Short mmCIF file of C-alpha atoms in Angstrom, two decimals:
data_model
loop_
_atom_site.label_atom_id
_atom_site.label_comp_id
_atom_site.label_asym_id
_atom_site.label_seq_id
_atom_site.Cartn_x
_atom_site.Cartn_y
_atom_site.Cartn_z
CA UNK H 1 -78.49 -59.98 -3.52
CA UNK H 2 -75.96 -58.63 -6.52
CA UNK H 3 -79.06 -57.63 -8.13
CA UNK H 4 -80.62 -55.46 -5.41
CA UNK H 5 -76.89 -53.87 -4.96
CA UNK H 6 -76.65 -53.42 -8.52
CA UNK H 7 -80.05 -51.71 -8.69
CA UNK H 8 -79.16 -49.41 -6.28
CA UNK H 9 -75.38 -48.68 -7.70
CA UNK H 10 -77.43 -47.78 -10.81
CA UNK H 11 -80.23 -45.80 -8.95
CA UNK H 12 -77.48 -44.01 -7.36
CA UNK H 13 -75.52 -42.62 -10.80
CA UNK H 14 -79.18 -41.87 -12.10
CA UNK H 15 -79.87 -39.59 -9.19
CA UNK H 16 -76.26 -37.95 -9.14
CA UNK H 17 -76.52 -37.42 -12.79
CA UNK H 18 -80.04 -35.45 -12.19
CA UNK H 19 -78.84 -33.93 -9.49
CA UNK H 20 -75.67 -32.85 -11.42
CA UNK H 21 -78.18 -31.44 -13.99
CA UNK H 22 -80.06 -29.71 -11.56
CA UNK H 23 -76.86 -27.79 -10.30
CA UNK H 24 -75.74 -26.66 -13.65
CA UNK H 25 -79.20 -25.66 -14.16
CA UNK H 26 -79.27 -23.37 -10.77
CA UNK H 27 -75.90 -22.35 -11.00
CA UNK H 28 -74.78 -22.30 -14.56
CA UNK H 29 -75.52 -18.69 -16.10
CA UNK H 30 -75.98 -19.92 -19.69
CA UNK H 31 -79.20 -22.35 -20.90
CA UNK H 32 -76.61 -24.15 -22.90
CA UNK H 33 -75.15 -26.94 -20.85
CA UNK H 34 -71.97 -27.20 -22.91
CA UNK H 35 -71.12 -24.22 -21.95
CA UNK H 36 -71.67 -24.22 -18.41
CA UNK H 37 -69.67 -27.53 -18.05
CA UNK H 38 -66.87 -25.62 -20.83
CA UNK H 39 -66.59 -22.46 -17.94
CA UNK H 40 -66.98 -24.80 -14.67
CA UNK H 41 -63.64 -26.84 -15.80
CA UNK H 42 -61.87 -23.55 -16.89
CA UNK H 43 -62.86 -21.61 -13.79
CA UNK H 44 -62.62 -24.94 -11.80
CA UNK H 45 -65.63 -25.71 -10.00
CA UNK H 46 -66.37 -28.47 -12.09
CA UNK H 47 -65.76 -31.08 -9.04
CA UNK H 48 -68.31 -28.96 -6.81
CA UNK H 49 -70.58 -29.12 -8.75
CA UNK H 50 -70.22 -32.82 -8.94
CA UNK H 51 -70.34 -33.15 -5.65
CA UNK H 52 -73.47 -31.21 -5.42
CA UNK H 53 -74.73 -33.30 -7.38
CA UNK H 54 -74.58 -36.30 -5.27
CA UNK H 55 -76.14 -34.67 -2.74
CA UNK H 56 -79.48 -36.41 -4.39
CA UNK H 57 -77.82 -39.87 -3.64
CA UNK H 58 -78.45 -39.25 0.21
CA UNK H 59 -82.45 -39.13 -0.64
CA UNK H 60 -82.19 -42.27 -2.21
CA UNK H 61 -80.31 -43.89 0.21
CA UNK H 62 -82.77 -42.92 3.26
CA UNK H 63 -85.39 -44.05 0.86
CA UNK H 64 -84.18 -47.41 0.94
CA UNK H 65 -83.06 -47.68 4.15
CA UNK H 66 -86.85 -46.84 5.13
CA UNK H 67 -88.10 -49.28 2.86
CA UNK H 68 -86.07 -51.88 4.46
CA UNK H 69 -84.24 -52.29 1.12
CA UNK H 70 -80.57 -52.51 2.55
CA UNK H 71 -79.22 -53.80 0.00
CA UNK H 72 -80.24 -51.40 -2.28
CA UNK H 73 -79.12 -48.66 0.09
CA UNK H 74 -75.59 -50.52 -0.08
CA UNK H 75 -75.41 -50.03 -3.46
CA UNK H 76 -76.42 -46.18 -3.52
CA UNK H 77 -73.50 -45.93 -0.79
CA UNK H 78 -71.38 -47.69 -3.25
CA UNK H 79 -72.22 -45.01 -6.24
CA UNK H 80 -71.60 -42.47 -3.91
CA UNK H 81 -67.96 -43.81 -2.90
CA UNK H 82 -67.33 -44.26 -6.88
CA UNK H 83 -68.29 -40.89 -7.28
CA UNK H 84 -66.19 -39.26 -5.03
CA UNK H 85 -63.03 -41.29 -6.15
CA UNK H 86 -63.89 -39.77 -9.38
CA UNK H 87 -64.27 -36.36 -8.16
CA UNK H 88 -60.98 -36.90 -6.23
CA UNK H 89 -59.18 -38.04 -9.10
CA UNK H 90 -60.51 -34.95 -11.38
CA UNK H 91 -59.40 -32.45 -8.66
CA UNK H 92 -56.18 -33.74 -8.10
CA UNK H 93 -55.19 -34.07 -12.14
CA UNK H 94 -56.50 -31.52 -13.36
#
């Protein structure tokens, strides 16, 4: 049972990390990624696109959930919550 959850915890910061990518990549207006993360903490919209990023983890989670794989699903909720204390955190102290 840990296993499943921690398969799904990882699946979870795998698909918010590509979806993270995917945002800079859409929104960013430089091909250098650097850069785009260097000007989305200075103008601060760092934490949305963060958040867009995670939008992926609600695929994932569906997926599972489908699949009858809840305890996978329970971890990709867990990422998700992880995630959004982090995002929390950055907006707040920053």
């Amino acid at each position: 049972m840990k296993k499943e959850i921690l398969i799904g915890f990882a699946v979870g910061v795998i698909a918010t990390i590509f979806g993270f990518i995917f945002a800079i990549q859409i929104f960013g207006h430089s091909d250098d990624w650097g850069t785009v993360i260097e000007q989305a903490i200075t103008e601060g919209f760092f934490t949305k696109l963060m958040s867009i990023g995670a939008l992926l983890n609600l695929g994932a989670f569906f997926i599972f959930l489908k699949k009858n794989k809840d305890h996978r699903a329970k971890g990709v909720l867990i990422s998700t919550v992880v995630i959004l204390i982090i995002t929390m955190v950055i907006k707040f102290f920053n």
